[in-house]
Amino acid sequence: MAECLLPLLLLLTGLDLAFVHATGAVDLRLLLPMLVLTAAAPWLRHLQRHFTYRLLWNGGVLIAFALIVQHATTTGLVHMLEDGLALAVLCQVHLLNNVGARQRPDLVFFNSLLVAFVTSLFAPDLTWSLLFVLHALVLVPSLELHAVTRGQSCLTRAAARAVVRGSLPHAVAVVLATAIVFVVWPRDFQRRGWFNELLEATQQFASGAAERIDLEHENGAPLSDAVVAQLVPPSGRAEDVPSHWRSTAFSTFDGAAWLPQDASELGSRFATDPAWERDRSGAWVRSLAETGLRRVRVRLLDGSQRRLPSPLQARRVDLQQAAGLLVDPRSYGGLGLLRLADAPAGALEYTVECSAARVVVAPGARARQHMTALPSSGVPPFVHDLAAQLRRDLPAPDDQLSLALAARDWLSEHRRYALPGTPGFAQNLGEFLIGTAPGHCEYFATALALLLRSSGVPCRLVGGYLAHEWSAADRAMLVRGRDAHAWVEAWLPDGEWLTLDATPPADVLADSRPTNSWWGGVVADLELMWATVTGFDAGQRARWLAALVRFPQEHALAVASLLVAAWAVVYLRRRRRTLFVVQQLHRAARNAGMQLRDGETPRELLGRAVLSAATPARLAALRAAALAHERARYMKPGDREP
Amino acid sequence: MRVRLRPTQLGAKGLLLLLALIAAFLATNYNNLFFLLIVFCTTVGGLGLCWTWGNLRGVTLLRLDAPPGPAGEARALGLELGGRRPRAVSVALLVDGEVVEVGDRLGFGSAEPAPLLPPRPRALAQITAVRLTSRFPFGLFRARLDLPVAAELVTHPAPAANHHGHRRAAHTATDDDDGDQPLPQGRRGSAVAGLRPFRSGDSFGDMHWKATARRGVPIVREREPEGDLRCDLVLDRRCPEQRFERALSRLMRDLAALRGSGRSLVVHSQGGGFVARDDRKSELAAQRWLAATTSLPAAAAPPPHVSGAERLPRSGHGGRHG
């Protein structure tokens, strides 16, 4: 390997360390020694010729490897990611320090790509993307220098610089081509992958497709960018779309998990919510006052959904195509969905009519008891202390509405939000409640529900989607897989169901992050831009292509100008090339002591030069210049050389 | 002229990695960053393929000078490529079907050394093509372009040490004096006819040092020849290989000594011979004959009898073959 390649390999390894650091999964104390070994590689490599050093180095690598593996196997799945990434960068540093006579740089390139790939699954999108652009701008020149120096171990420094300089246009072209293909290629957010489908089928068979919220086994929810549903208000205004769309309600907490609301425990199927009935037109209706009605057309894109998400105040649900579909009114006021064999594949459309009226159902004693039940274990003692504290701070301690709002606000203000899988995420509900670790919406909702139930306020946990991403182009609210959410519905003494969402909205809604500084604004803009790219779907693609087709018609002058400019560039380049060979001919003639006469051809000039006293070297230069001139002026593409 | 492409070892491994990535991508949920990585790898591969092909596309051969040279010595070639200027190419010659590497061309504006033909054995060979190979730019694919050419590669025997004592031969005499004894030749005259550039075989005694210093190239005195202007030699090819080669080396030395002397050398042998005079054309023909000739078995016909001509090899006329 040529020495001149080493600085680029060093940069590549440094970027790999940055990739891993961006995930936040590996402690900086572990990455720093790797960084030092990377920076010292130019000197350490020279020691590789000593047997003792090689023994020490390889022994050290083996020991580090064994320690990481031992750590991974003894600390459980929690540290698997951390250990895996640490192992990947350890390999990269080891390869870098051994590259040379024994080790070709091929593995350094491949391992670098693999590190980029693995970290793409965990690092923040924007950070990873910026690092990836840098990575591409280093990887391409590295490959090019490696290809050029393959046969030449002693490339001069100037030549190496020339190669790297020459490779930069290639690197930029690769990045641009990647960006164009990435943006223009249609997305397939609905694809789940054969492995996932296989896994899902197995799980469904094993669990009977049971739905539950398990707080102790958070392996990271699949934060898919896929658009699950489009909510289209006929008015075209975002304000007309309710934010919380319910899928399932959970009313039983066993200390570790929330279980779906079961009518058999309530004594009556519709003991908690107004019952759904089918009207003559086939739509599903329930008895809510017809005040302030708003309609939303829902396009459910996720074909695997077994619920028809709807807001708490949904009054009427009308399926567009009911053939092959069975709607099941659930005890919590939602609608389940069964797909028969002849069910239409793909998207499903239905219209939801929402009322502005309160949802009121007089609570029965049994239902009330069920909704305030706490498990004998699994509830952190801090819950009761905190609930008592909140009650004490209220002007009217028995006011359940005030208590519910106070508990929601307290959690929202005093507890931090984080997604599962991110560094420092709470290992259990206790950690989150005490405040030592951040948690996600399920922790916020559970904490709020436990606070309310410990104060005797009936409530349940609801799972569904939070609609917040308004697409001005579609005039619709987009609901993505990552918008899955959990919140609480409290049952007030007068029988009203009240939606309470304790999760800090600024953390959940990507577009409502505070931008206090110019840098924050830039980051927010970049993230918004990136969200446009990641959310680029078939509809947007069709609009872009249509705009591309319309562009020449609408901007004929601009297109004509562009074409003329392109032609001018080609013409000038050709002319410059022709001028160059003429200049070369004149220069060669001058060097040979000759002067091109009027009307004299280069061949005639050459004939005169042969008879003159020009040295062989200058004569050869003149011959080459004359030939180049002939080729540039008179040869057409495809002509054979004379 | 078609550019042939094939993946390199690095390219083949890269292709496997890409296939593995695509398989993993299809097996799991759609992921944008995963997709971005696959697009990047594919773009590098696709553009690398196009650029590797484009690097050699349109390259033509303007000139190939393969001057005759002595066996066992490297020699510089004259090579001029036309059309597109390729980058990072390895240049090789196809000599009688054998690929002979002659050097690399970086093509990044730096000074390019002349291609150097490695030492070759005495032979008359045909150059059928100039082969350009390049991995530029990413090393994922190797492009190969054969530029057909019809040229002779004359590798004549290395001249034996001349009679002034400095060594030029690859072989040394061992048990006889075939390589050391000069042929009888006309004495060099004392009258100086003029000055000319030094040529292989010239005596150092004839060096004109002042002119050499002034012009920057070795210059020797040209002397008027005296005495006998023609020398006849009989080469008996029925001899062992080693002795035969030594005899050829000596002939080569005498051939070099002809330059500027005004004399001629006539070599008679089985199946013909050559006449070398003090001109470039006959010298090239003699070199060609010396490059192509081979030894004969002991049972072969004897060489023609020429009265007064010296026989080579001196101490044998066959029978000790092998």
PDB file of N, CA, C and O in Angstrom, chain A residues 104 106 110 117 120 125 128 132 136 140 144 147-148 152 174 177-178 182 185 187-189 191-196 530 534 631 641, chain B residues 9-10 13-14 17 25-37 39-40 43-44 47 51 60 62 104 106 108 136-139:
ATOM      1  N   ARG A 104      -4.354  -5.578   2.923  1.00  0.00           N
ATOM      2  CA  ARG A 104      -4.736  -4.617   1.896  1.00  0.00           C
ATOM      3  C   ARG A 104      -5.845  -3.718   2.442  1.00  0.00           C
ATOM      4  O   ARG A 104      -6.558  -4.114   3.360  1.00  0.00           O
ATOM      5  N   ASP A 106      -8.637  -3.045   1.300  1.00  0.00           N
ATOM      6  CA  ASP A 106     -10.006  -3.418   0.903  1.00  0.00           C
ATOM      7  C   ASP A 106     -10.929  -3.553   2.117  1.00  0.00           C
ATOM      8  O   ASP A 106     -12.051  -3.052   2.134  1.00  0.00           O
ATOM      9  N   PHE A 110     -14.544  -1.769   3.229  1.00  0.00           N
ATOM     10  CA  PHE A 110     -15.796  -2.507   3.448  1.00  0.00           C
ATOM     11  C   PHE A 110     -16.292  -2.345   4.882  1.00  0.00           C
ATOM     12  O   PHE A 110     -17.476  -2.160   5.127  1.00  0.00           O
ATOM     13  N   PHE A 117     -23.545   1.582   7.646  1.00  0.00           N
ATOM     14  CA  PHE A 117     -24.836   0.919   7.498  1.00  0.00           C
ATOM     15  C   PHE A 117     -25.483   0.648   8.853  1.00  0.00           C
ATOM     16  O   PHE A 117     -26.651   0.970   9.078  1.00  0.00           O
ATOM     17  N   SER A 120     -26.682   3.683  10.654  1.00  0.00           N
ATOM     18  CA  SER A 120     -27.825   4.368  10.029  1.00  0.00           C
ATOM     19  C   SER A 120     -29.137   3.983  10.700  1.00  0.00           C
ATOM     20  O   SER A 120     -30.119   4.713  10.634  1.00  0.00           O
ATOM     21  N   ASP A 125     -31.222  10.994  12.011  1.00  0.00           N
ATOM     22  CA  ASP A 125     -31.185  11.061  10.550  1.00  0.00           C
ATOM     23  C   ASP A 125     -30.247  12.134  10.014  1.00  0.00           C
ATOM     24  O   ASP A 125     -29.411  11.883   9.157  1.00  0.00           O
ATOM     25  N   TRP A 128     -26.493  11.690  10.831  1.00  0.00           N
ATOM     26  CA  TRP A 128     -25.955  10.572  10.050  1.00  0.00           C
ATOM     27  C   TRP A 128     -25.781  10.981   8.592  1.00  0.00           C
ATOM     28  O   TRP A 128     -24.761  10.671   7.969  1.00  0.00           O
ATOM     29  N   PHE A 132     -22.479  11.102   6.471  1.00  0.00           N
ATOM     30  CA  PHE A 132     -22.393  10.212   5.306  1.00  0.00           C
ATOM     31  C   PHE A 132     -21.875  10.964   4.078  1.00  0.00           C
ATOM     32  O   PHE A 132     -21.108  10.414   3.290  1.00  0.00           O
ATOM     33  N   ALA A 136     -18.606   9.938   2.075  1.00  0.00           N
ATOM     34  CA  ALA A 136     -18.528   9.705   0.619  1.00  0.00           C
ATOM     35  C   ALA A 136     -17.405  10.519   0.009  1.00  0.00           C
ATOM     36  O   ALA A 136     -16.682  10.047  -0.872  1.00  0.00           O
ATOM     37  N   VAL A 140     -14.458   8.089  -1.792  1.00  0.00           N
ATOM     38  CA  VAL A 140     -14.228   8.074  -3.248  1.00  0.00           C
ATOM     39  C   VAL A 140     -12.771   8.412  -3.580  1.00  0.00           C
ATOM     40  O   VAL A 140     -12.122   7.666  -4.326  1.00  0.00           O
ATOM     41  N   GLU A 144      -9.942   5.940  -5.305  1.00  0.00           N
ATOM     42  CA  GLU A 144      -9.248   6.362  -6.523  1.00  0.00           C
ATOM     43  C   GLU A 144      -7.738   6.310  -6.320  1.00  0.00           C
ATOM     44  O   GLU A 144      -7.010   5.823  -7.190  1.00  0.00           O
ATOM     45  N   ALA A 147      -6.657   2.771  -6.331  1.00  0.00           N
ATOM     46  CA  ALA A 147      -6.625   2.181  -7.681  1.00  0.00           C
ATOM     47  C   ALA A 147      -5.402   2.657  -8.452  1.00  0.00           C
ATOM     48  O   ALA A 147      -4.776   1.891  -9.178  1.00  0.00           O
ATOM     49  N   VAL A 148      -5.050   3.927  -8.273  1.00  0.00           N
ATOM     50  CA  VAL A 148      -3.918   4.482  -9.035  1.00  0.00           C
ATOM     51  C   VAL A 148      -2.597   3.954  -8.491  1.00  0.00           C
ATOM     52  O   VAL A 148      -1.679   3.662  -9.255  1.00  0.00           O
ATOM     53  N   GLN A 152       1.952   1.166  -8.282  1.00  0.00           N
ATOM     54  CA  GLN A 152       3.081   2.053  -8.040  1.00  0.00           C
ATOM     55  C   GLN A 152       3.193   2.339  -6.560  1.00  0.00           C
ATOM     56  O   GLN A 152       2.440   3.136  -6.016  1.00  0.00           O
ATOM     57  N   VAL A 174     -20.488  11.588  -7.671  1.00  0.00           N
ATOM     58  CA  VAL A 174     -21.094  10.417  -7.007  1.00  0.00           C
ATOM     59  C   VAL A 174     -22.134  10.877  -5.984  1.00  0.00           C
ATOM     60  O   VAL A 174     -23.250  10.335  -5.922  1.00  0.00           O
ATOM     61  N   ALA A 177     -25.175  12.289  -7.877  1.00  0.00           N
ATOM     62  CA  ALA A 177     -25.957  11.219  -8.505  1.00  0.00           C
ATOM     63  C   ALA A 177     -26.714  10.424  -7.439  1.00  0.00           C
ATOM     64  O   ALA A 177     -27.891  10.073  -7.624  1.00  0.00           O
ATOM     65  N   THR A 178     -26.048  10.179  -6.316  1.00  0.00           N
ATOM     66  CA  THR A 178     -26.720   9.465  -5.222  1.00  0.00           C
ATOM     67  C   THR A 178     -27.928  10.266  -4.744  1.00  0.00           C
ATOM     68  O   THR A 178     -29.014   9.711  -4.555  1.00  0.00           O
ATOM     69  N   PHE A 182     -31.673   9.046  -5.042  1.00  0.00           N
ATOM     70  CA  PHE A 182     -32.342   8.864  -3.755  1.00  0.00           C
ATOM     71  C   PHE A 182     -33.660   9.644  -3.700  1.00  0.00           C
ATOM     72  O   PHE A 182     -34.667   9.157  -3.192  1.00  0.00           O
ATOM     73  N   TRP A 185     -36.167   8.293  -6.839  1.00  0.00           N
ATOM     74  CA  TRP A 185     -36.650   6.910  -6.791  1.00  0.00           C
ATOM     75  C   TRP A 185     -37.896   6.819  -5.904  1.00  0.00           C
ATOM     76  O   TRP A 185     -37.890   7.328  -4.795  1.00  0.00           O
ATOM     77  N   ARG A 187     -40.691   5.749  -3.264  1.00  0.00           N
ATOM     78  CA  ARG A 187     -40.583   5.058  -1.965  1.00  0.00           C
ATOM     79  C   ARG A 187     -41.602   3.937  -1.880  1.00  0.00           C
ATOM     80  O   ARG A 187     -42.617   3.956  -2.560  1.00  0.00           O
ATOM     81  N   ASP A 188     -41.293   3.025  -1.030  1.00  0.00           N
ATOM     82  CA  ASP A 188     -42.227   1.925  -0.818  1.00  0.00           C
ATOM     83  C   ASP A 188     -42.371   1.713   0.686  1.00  0.00           C
ATOM     84  O   ASP A 188     -41.918   0.716   1.242  1.00  0.00           O
ATOM     85  N   PHE A 189     -42.974   2.692   1.326  1.00  0.00           N
ATOM     86  CA  PHE A 189     -43.062   2.638   2.783  1.00  0.00           C
ATOM     87  C   PHE A 189     -43.933   1.492   3.284  1.00  0.00           C
ATOM     88  O   PHE A 189     -43.871   1.121   4.434  1.00  0.00           O
ATOM     89  N   ARG A 191     -43.779  -1.509   2.294  1.00  0.00           N
ATOM     90  CA  ARG A 191     -43.098  -2.810   2.296  1.00  0.00           C
ATOM     91  C   ARG A 191     -42.579  -3.120   3.697  1.00  0.00           C
ATOM     92  O   ARG A 191     -41.925  -2.303   4.323  1.00  0.00           O
ATOM     93  N   ARG A 192     -42.918  -4.286   4.153  1.00  0.00           N
ATOM     94  CA  ARG A 192     -42.494  -4.683   5.498  1.00  0.00           C
ATOM     95  C   ARG A 192     -41.296  -5.611   5.458  1.00  0.00           C
ATOM     96  O   ARG A 192     -40.618  -5.787   6.464  1.00  0.00           O
ATOM     97  N   GLY A 193     -41.032  -6.200   4.315  1.00  0.00           N
ATOM     98  CA  GLY A 193     -39.885  -7.098   4.206  1.00  0.00           C
ATOM     99  C   GLY A 193     -40.279  -8.517   4.543  1.00  0.00           C
ATOM    100  O   GLY A 193     -41.049  -8.752   5.470  1.00  0.00           O
ATOM    101  N   TRP A 194     -39.740  -9.450   3.772  1.00  0.00           N
ATOM    102  CA  TRP A 194     -40.175 -10.842   3.967  1.00  0.00           C
ATOM    103  C   TRP A 194     -39.785 -11.377   5.329  1.00  0.00           C
ATOM    104  O   TRP A 194     -40.472 -12.173   5.925  1.00  0.00           O
ATOM    105  N   PHE A 195     -38.670 -10.885   5.873  1.00  0.00           N
ATOM    106  CA  PHE A 195     -38.243 -11.380   7.172  1.00  0.00           C
ATOM    107  C   PHE A 195     -39.219 -10.921   8.253  1.00  0.00           C
ATOM    108  O   PHE A 195     -39.626 -11.698   9.116  1.00  0.00           O
ATOM    109  N   ASN A 196     -39.604  -9.646   8.162  1.00  0.00           N
ATOM    110  CA  ASN A 196     -40.540  -9.112   9.149  1.00  0.00           C
ATOM    111  C   ASN A 196     -41.902  -9.796   9.042  1.00  0.00           C
ATOM    112  O   ASN A 196     -42.553 -10.060  10.046  1.00  0.00           O
ATOM    113  N   TRP A 530     -34.937  17.569   5.499  1.00  0.00           N
ATOM    114  CA  TRP A 530     -34.668  16.140   5.517  1.00  0.00           C
ATOM    115  C   TRP A 530     -35.963  15.330   5.662  1.00  0.00           C
ATOM    116  O   TRP A 530     -36.120  14.281   5.055  1.00  0.00           O
ATOM    117  N   THR A 534     -37.189  12.248   3.506  1.00  0.00           N
ATOM    118  CA  THR A 534     -37.522  10.925   4.029  1.00  0.00           C
ATOM    119  C   THR A 534     -38.997  10.596   3.835  1.00  0.00           C
ATOM    120  O   THR A 534     -39.375   9.448   3.741  1.00  0.00           O
ATOM    121  N   ARG A 631      -5.368  16.244 -36.653  1.00  0.00           N
ATOM    122  CA  ARG A 631      -6.445  15.445 -36.047  1.00  0.00           C
ATOM    123  C   ARG A 631      -7.581  16.340 -35.544  1.00  0.00           C
ATOM    124  O   ARG A 631      -8.750  16.064 -35.739  1.00  0.00           O
ATOM    125  N   GLU A 641      -7.102   6.752 -37.653  1.00  0.00           N
ATOM    126  CA  GLU A 641      -5.874   7.555 -37.636  1.00  0.00           C
ATOM    127  C   GLU A 641      -5.150   7.396 -38.961  1.00  0.00           C
ATOM    128  O   GLU A 641      -5.115   6.292 -39.520  1.00  0.00           O
TER     129      GLU A 641
ATOM    130  N   GLN B   9     -10.731  -7.881  -8.088  1.00  0.00           N
ATOM    131  CA  GLN B   9     -10.996  -8.609  -6.832  1.00  0.00           C
ATOM    132  C   GLN B   9     -11.792  -7.708  -5.879  1.00  0.00           C
ATOM    133  O   GLN B   9     -12.763  -8.151  -5.262  1.00  0.00           O
ATOM    134  N   LEU B  10     -11.376  -6.448  -5.813  1.00  0.00           N
ATOM    135  CA  LEU B  10     -12.092  -5.496  -4.947  1.00  0.00           C
ATOM    136  C   LEU B  10     -13.528  -5.314  -5.432  1.00  0.00           C
ATOM    137  O   LEU B  10     -14.472  -5.263  -4.641  1.00  0.00           O
ATOM    138  N   LYS B  13     -15.698  -8.332  -4.549  1.00  0.00           N
ATOM    139  CA  LYS B  13     -16.062  -8.323  -3.132  1.00  0.00           C
ATOM    140  C   LYS B  13     -17.111  -7.238  -2.860  1.00  0.00           C
ATOM    141  O   LYS B  13     -18.049  -7.434  -2.079  1.00  0.00           O
ATOM    142  N   GLY B  14     -16.943  -6.097  -3.523  1.00  0.00           N
ATOM    143  CA  GLY B  14     -17.914  -5.016  -3.375  1.00  0.00           C
ATOM    144  C   GLY B  14     -19.289  -5.430  -3.874  1.00  0.00           C
ATOM    145  O   GLY B  14     -20.304  -5.089  -3.278  1.00  0.00           O
ATOM    146  N   LEU B  17     -20.923  -7.533  -1.309  1.00  0.00           N
ATOM    147  CA  LEU B  17     -21.414  -6.698  -0.202  1.00  0.00           C
ATOM    148  C   LEU B  17     -22.725  -6.013  -0.597  1.00  0.00           C
ATOM    149  O   LEU B  17     -23.682  -5.978   0.188  1.00  0.00           O
ATOM    150  N   PHE B  25     -31.978  -5.335   2.914  1.00  0.00           N
ATOM    151  CA  PHE B  25     -32.951  -4.248   2.709  1.00  0.00           C
ATOM    152  C   PHE B  25     -34.326  -4.814   2.381  1.00  0.00           C
ATOM    153  O   PHE B  25     -35.346  -4.351   2.894  1.00  0.00           O
ATOM    154  N   LEU B  26     -34.336  -5.838   1.517  1.00  0.00           N
ATOM    155  CA  LEU B  26     -35.617  -6.429   1.130  1.00  0.00           C
ATOM    156  C   LEU B  26     -36.224  -7.260   2.255  1.00  0.00           C
ATOM    157  O   LEU B  26     -37.434  -7.477   2.294  1.00  0.00           O
ATOM    158  N   ALA B  27     -35.378  -7.732   3.147  1.00  0.00           N
ATOM    159  CA  ALA B  27     -35.877  -8.607   4.210  1.00  0.00           C
ATOM    160  C   ALA B  27     -36.544  -7.826   5.331  1.00  0.00           C
ATOM    161  O   ALA B  27     -37.330  -8.366   6.080  1.00  0.00           O
ATOM    162  N   THR B  28     -36.198  -6.541   5.444  1.00  0.00           N
ATOM    163  CA  THR B  28     -36.696  -5.776   6.587  1.00  0.00           C
ATOM    164  C   THR B  28     -37.566  -4.617   6.124  1.00  0.00           C
ATOM    165  O   THR B  28     -37.758  -4.418   4.937  1.00  0.00           O
ATOM    166  N   ASN B  29     -38.041  -3.854   7.105  1.00  0.00           N
ATOM    167  CA  ASN B  29     -38.889  -2.696   6.817  1.00  0.00           C
ATOM    168  C   ASN B  29     -38.189  -1.726   5.901  1.00  0.00           C
ATOM    169  O   ASN B  29     -36.976  -1.629   5.904  1.00  0.00           O
ATOM    170  N   TYR B  30     -38.966  -0.974   5.156  1.00  0.00           N
ATOM    171  CA  TYR B  30     -38.378   0.072   4.324  1.00  0.00           C
ATOM    172  C   TYR B  30     -37.707   1.092   5.233  1.00  0.00           C
ATOM    173  O   TYR B  30     -38.288   1.565   6.204  1.00  0.00           O
ATOM    174  N   ASN B  31     -36.450   1.405   4.919  1.00  0.00           N
ATOM    175  CA  ASN B  31     -35.704   2.362   5.728  1.00  0.00           C
ATOM    176  C   ASN B  31     -34.972   3.300   4.784  1.00  0.00           C
ATOM    177  O   ASN B  31     -34.190   2.867   3.937  1.00  0.00           O
ATOM    178  N   ASN B  32     -35.200   4.590   4.941  1.00  0.00           N
ATOM    179  CA  ASN B  32     -34.636   5.556   4.002  1.00  0.00           C
ATOM    180  C   ASN B  32     -33.131   5.584   3.993  1.00  0.00           C
ATOM    181  O   ASN B  32     -32.501   5.668   2.941  1.00  0.00           O
ATOM    182  N   LEU B  33     -32.519   5.555   5.176  1.00  0.00           N
ATOM    183  CA  LEU B  33     -31.066   5.653   5.230  1.00  0.00           C
ATOM    184  C   LEU B  33     -30.413   4.391   4.669  1.00  0.00           C
ATOM    185  O   LEU B  33     -29.361   4.448   4.023  1.00  0.00           O
ATOM    186  N   PHE B  34     -31.045   3.290   4.913  1.00  0.00           N
ATOM    187  CA  PHE B  34     -30.590   2.024   4.347  1.00  0.00           C
ATOM    188  C   PHE B  34     -30.633   2.117   2.817  1.00  0.00           C
ATOM    189  O   PHE B  34     -29.689   1.757   2.108  1.00  0.00           O
ATOM    190  N   PHE B  35     -31.718   2.664   2.344  1.00  0.00           N
ATOM    191  CA  PHE B  35     -31.890   2.839   0.904  1.00  0.00           C
ATOM    192  C   PHE B  35     -30.815   3.781   0.350  1.00  0.00           C
ATOM    193  O   PHE B  35     -30.230   3.540  -0.707  1.00  0.00           O
ATOM    194  N   LEU B  36     -30.532   4.840   1.117  1.00  0.00           N
ATOM    195  CA  LEU B  36     -29.509   5.801   0.694  1.00  0.00           C
ATOM    196  C   LEU B  36     -28.163   5.106   0.532  1.00  0.00           C
ATOM    197  O   LEU B  36     -27.428   5.335  -0.440  1.00  0.00           O
ATOM    198  N   LEU B  37     -27.837   4.253   1.468  1.00  0.00           N
ATOM    199  CA  LEU B  37     -26.553   3.540   1.423  1.00  0.00           C
ATOM    200  C   LEU B  37     -26.482   2.639   0.194  1.00  0.00           C
ATOM    201  O   LEU B  37     -25.444   2.569  -0.490  1.00  0.00           O
ATOM    202  N   VAL B  39     -28.151   3.053  -2.579  1.00  0.00           N
ATOM    203  CA  VAL B  39     -28.048   3.925  -3.758  1.00  0.00           C
ATOM    204  C   VAL B  39     -26.603   4.390  -3.928  1.00  0.00           C
ATOM    205  O   VAL B  39     -26.049   4.395  -5.036  1.00  0.00           O
ATOM    206  N   PHE B  40     -25.963   4.743  -2.818  1.00  0.00           N
ATOM    207  CA  PHE B  40     -24.570   5.211  -2.887  1.00  0.00           C
ATOM    208  C   PHE B  40     -23.659   4.116  -3.443  1.00  0.00           C
ATOM    209  O   PHE B  40     -22.865   4.361  -4.357  1.00  0.00           O
ATOM    210  N   THR B  43     -24.331   3.601  -7.052  1.00  0.00           N
ATOM    211  CA  THR B  43     -23.828   4.722  -7.852  1.00  0.00           C
ATOM    212  C   THR B  43     -22.315   4.625  -8.025  1.00  0.00           C
ATOM    213  O   THR B  43     -21.791   4.839  -9.119  1.00  0.00           O
ATOM    214  N   VAL B  44     -21.630   4.312  -6.938  1.00  0.00           N
ATOM    215  CA  VAL B  44     -20.167   4.166  -7.041  1.00  0.00           C
ATOM    216  C   VAL B  44     -19.831   3.069  -8.051  1.00  0.00           C
ATOM    217  O   VAL B  44     -18.962   3.242  -8.917  1.00  0.00           O
ATOM    218  N   LEU B  47     -21.104   4.319 -11.767  1.00  0.00           N
ATOM    219  CA  LEU B  47     -20.250   5.365 -12.333  1.00  0.00           C
ATOM    220  C   LEU B  47     -18.825   4.846 -12.516  1.00  0.00           C
ATOM    221  O   LEU B  47     -18.145   5.204 -13.477  1.00  0.00           O
ATOM    222  N   TRP B  51     -16.900   5.134 -15.967  1.00  0.00           N
ATOM    223  CA  TRP B  51     -15.659   5.903 -16.042  1.00  0.00           C
ATOM    224  C   TRP B  51     -14.466   5.016 -16.400  1.00  0.00           C
ATOM    225  O   TRP B  51     -13.540   5.455 -17.073  1.00  0.00           O
ATOM    226  N   THR B  60      -6.063   5.823 -29.102  1.00  0.00           N
ATOM    227  CA  THR B  60      -5.468   5.236 -30.313  1.00  0.00           C
ATOM    228  C   THR B  60      -3.954   5.211 -30.159  1.00  0.00           C
ATOM    229  O   THR B  60      -3.397   5.901 -29.300  1.00  0.00           O
ATOM    230  N   LEU B  62      -0.545   6.174 -31.813  1.00  0.00           N
ATOM    231  CA  LEU B  62       0.029   7.008 -32.867  1.00  0.00           C
ATOM    232  C   LEU B  62       1.382   6.454 -33.320  1.00  0.00           C
ATOM    233  O   LEU B  62       1.699   6.458 -34.497  1.00  0.00           O
ATOM    234  N   ASP B 104       4.009   1.934 -16.533  1.00  0.00           N
ATOM    235  CA  ASP B 104       2.733   2.556 -16.182  1.00  0.00           C
ATOM    236  C   ASP B 104       2.728   4.005 -16.631  1.00  0.00           C
ATOM    237  O   ASP B 104       3.787   4.649 -16.687  1.00  0.00           O
ATOM    238  N   LEU B 106       0.745   7.485 -15.506  1.00  0.00           N
ATOM    239  CA  LEU B 106      -0.175   8.039 -14.513  1.00  0.00           C
ATOM    240  C   LEU B 106      -1.181   8.988 -15.172  1.00  0.00           C
ATOM    241  O   LEU B 106      -2.368   8.924 -14.892  1.00  0.00           O
ATOM    242  N   PHE B 108      -1.532  12.302 -14.885  1.00  0.00           N
ATOM    243  CA  PHE B 108      -2.068  13.404 -14.076  1.00  0.00           C
ATOM    244  C   PHE B 108      -1.205  14.648 -14.239  1.00  0.00           C
ATOM    245  O   PHE B 108      -0.996  15.400 -13.313  1.00  0.00           O
ATOM    246  N   PHE B 136      -8.613   2.584 -13.238  1.00  0.00           N
ATOM    247  CA  PHE B 136      -9.069   3.920 -12.893  1.00  0.00           C
ATOM    248  C   PHE B 136     -10.588   4.039 -13.135  1.00  0.00           C
ATOM    249  O   PHE B 136     -11.067   3.496 -14.117  1.00  0.00           O
ATOM    250  N   PRO B 137     -11.396   4.708 -12.318  1.00  0.00           N
ATOM    251  CA  PRO B 137     -10.960   5.483 -11.175  1.00  0.00           C
ATOM    252  C   PRO B 137     -11.057   4.762  -9.817  1.00  0.00           C
ATOM    253  O   PRO B 137     -10.331   5.109  -8.918  1.00  0.00           O
ATOM    254  N   PHE B 138     -11.965   3.813  -9.660  1.00  0.00           N
ATOM    255  CA  PHE B 138     -12.219   3.308  -8.299  1.00  0.00           C
ATOM    256  C   PHE B 138     -11.596   1.951  -8.023  1.00  0.00           C
ATOM    257  O   PHE B 138     -11.714   1.429  -6.914  1.00  0.00           O
ATOM    258  N   GLY B 139     -11.003   1.350  -9.031  1.00  0.00           N
ATOM    259  CA  GLY B 139     -10.381   0.048  -8.815  1.00  0.00           C
ATOM    260  C   GLY B 139     -11.386  -1.081  -8.713  1.00  0.00           C
ATOM    261  O   GLY B 139     -11.033  -2.182  -8.297  1.00  0.00           O
TER     262      GLY B 139
END
